[in-house]
mmCIF file of C-alpha atoms in Angstrom:
data_model
loop_
_atom_site.group_PDB
_atom_site.id
_atom_site.type_symbol
_atom_site.label_atom_id
_atom_site.label_comp_id
_atom_site.label_asym_id
_atom_site.label_seq_id
_atom_site.Cartn_x
_atom_site.Cartn_y
_atom_site.Cartn_z
ATOM 1 C CA MET A 139 0.947 37.127 -37.852
ATOM 2 C CA SER A 140 3.769 35.169 -39.455
ATOM 3 C CA ILE A 141 3.738 31.360 -39.452
ATOM 4 C CA THR A 142 6.170 28.654 -40.526
ATOM 5 C CA LEU A 143 4.830 25.458 -42.082
ATOM 6 C CA THR A 144 6.442 22.350 -43.552
ATOM 7 C CA GLY A 145 4.625 20.288 -46.136
ATOM 8 C CA THR A 146 4.249 19.102 -49.702
ATOM 9 C CA ILE A 147 3.334 21.295 -52.664
ATOM 10 C CA GLN A 148 0.324 20.113 -54.678
ATOM 11 C CA ARG A 149 -1.387 21.349 -57.848
ATOM 12 C CA ARG A 150 -5.170 21.283 -57.614
ATOM 13 C CA ASP A 151 -7.285 21.278 -60.791
ATOM 14 C CA ILE A 152 -10.143 23.315 -59.391
ATOM 15 C CA GLY A 153 -11.445 26.161 -61.531
ATOM 16 C CA PRO A 154 -8.458 27.830 -63.190
ATOM 17 C CA GLY A 155 -6.144 25.710 -61.012
ATOM 18 C CA ALA A 156 -4.586 26.375 -57.643
ATOM 19 C CA TRP A 157 -1.432 25.543 -55.712
ATOM 20 C CA ALA A 158 -1.580 24.152 -52.203
ATOM 21 C CA LEU A 159 0.727 23.358 -49.320
ATOM 22 C CA VAL A 160 -0.389 20.244 -47.444
ATOM 23 C CA THR A 161 1.275 20.135 -44.029
ATOM 24 C CA GLU A 162 2.607 17.022 -42.345
ATOM 25 C CA GLU A 163 -0.492 17.186 -40.097
ATOM 26 C CA GLY A 164 -2.770 17.049 -43.157
ATOM 27 C CA VAL A 165 -3.898 20.699 -43.165
ATOM 28 C CA THR A 166 -4.268 22.238 -46.640
ATOM 29 C CA TYR A 167 -3.343 25.882 -47.308
ATOM 30 C CA GLU A 168 -3.977 27.544 -50.655
ATOM 31 C CA ILE A 169 -0.868 29.360 -51.874
ATOM 32 C CA LEU A 170 -1.661 32.930 -52.897
ATOM 33 C CA LYS A 171 -1.070 33.691 -56.576
ATOM 34 C CA GLY A 172 2.254 35.337 -57.315
ATOM 35 C CA ALA A 173 4.384 32.943 -55.248
ATOM 36 C CA ASP A 174 7.912 32.181 -56.453
ATOM 37 C CA LYS A 175 7.837 29.702 -59.367
ATOM 38 C CA ASP A 176 10.684 27.722 -57.749
ATOM 39 C CA LEU A 177 8.281 26.825 -54.939
ATOM 40 C CA LEU A 178 5.444 25.743 -57.237
ATOM 41 C CA LYS A 179 6.570 22.227 -58.137
ATOM 42 C CA ALA A 180 4.099 19.428 -57.433
ATOM 43 C CA GLY A 181 5.447 16.861 -54.973
ATOM 44 C CA GLN A 182 8.198 19.122 -53.649
ATOM 45 C CA LYS A 183 8.629 19.327 -49.866
ATOM 46 C CA ALA A 184 9.207 22.806 -48.493
ATOM 47 C CA LYS A 185 9.433 24.809 -45.297
ATOM 48 C CA VAL A 186 7.418 27.960 -45.895
ATOM 49 C CA LYS A 187 7.239 31.202 -43.936
ATOM 50 C CA GLY A 188 4.270 33.403 -44.603
ATOM 51 C CA GLN A 189 1.028 34.930 -43.467
ATOM 52 C CA VAL A 190 -2.513 33.564 -43.535
ATOM 53 C CA ARG A 191 -4.657 36.117 -45.353
ATOM 54 C CA GLU A 192 -8.188 36.204 -43.973
ATOM 55 C CA ASP A 193 -9.076 39.209 -46.135
ATOM 56 C CA ILE A 194 -8.860 37.259 -49.420
ATOM 57 C CA MET A 195 -11.315 34.797 -50.976
ATOM 58 C CA THR A 196 -10.461 32.566 -53.924
ATOM 59 C CA THR A 197 -12.433 30.552 -56.452
ATOM 60 C CA ALA A 198 -10.763 27.285 -55.395
ATOM 61 C CA MET A 199 -11.523 27.688 -51.665
ATOM 62 C CA ILE A 200 -9.377 24.666 -50.715
ATOM 63 C CA GLY A 201 -8.185 26.067 -47.400
ATOM 64 C CA PRO A 202 -6.816 29.178 -45.712
ATOM 65 C CA VAL A 203 -4.954 31.449 -48.145
ATOM 66 C CA LEU A 204 -1.209 31.542 -47.441
ATOM 67 C CA GLU A 205 0.861 34.487 -48.662
ATOM 68 C CA VAL A 206 4.391 33.094 -48.955
ATOM 69 C CA LYS A 207 7.161 35.436 -47.758
ATOM 70 C CA SER A 208 10.061 32.970 -48.020
ATOM 71 C CA PHE A 209 10.689 29.248 -48.372
ATOM 72 C CA GLU A 210 13.344 26.590 -48.472
ATOM 73 C CA VAL A 211 13.187 23.235 -50.225
ATOM 74 C CA VAL A 212 13.428 20.285 -47.835
ATOM 75 C CA ASN A 213 15.187 17.118 -48.974
ATOM 76 C CA SER A 214 12.993 14.067 -48.544
ATOM 77 C CA ASP A 215 15.953 11.789 -47.713
#
């Protein structure tokens, strides 16, 4: 099932490191490795479309794993 989320990108220094999307509601999703490098910028706000992958476990385990299909940067003005 596809979902659309808006939030802030964060870098987490857990294990080998992980990227997260923290939604405006405070929910943390771990971004699946292999996401577009233009998305992975700490502090950047983005609207992300993707799929929660319940069949994948990670070493960071910071939240549901989000496989990003597309995104757009949101201006914080």
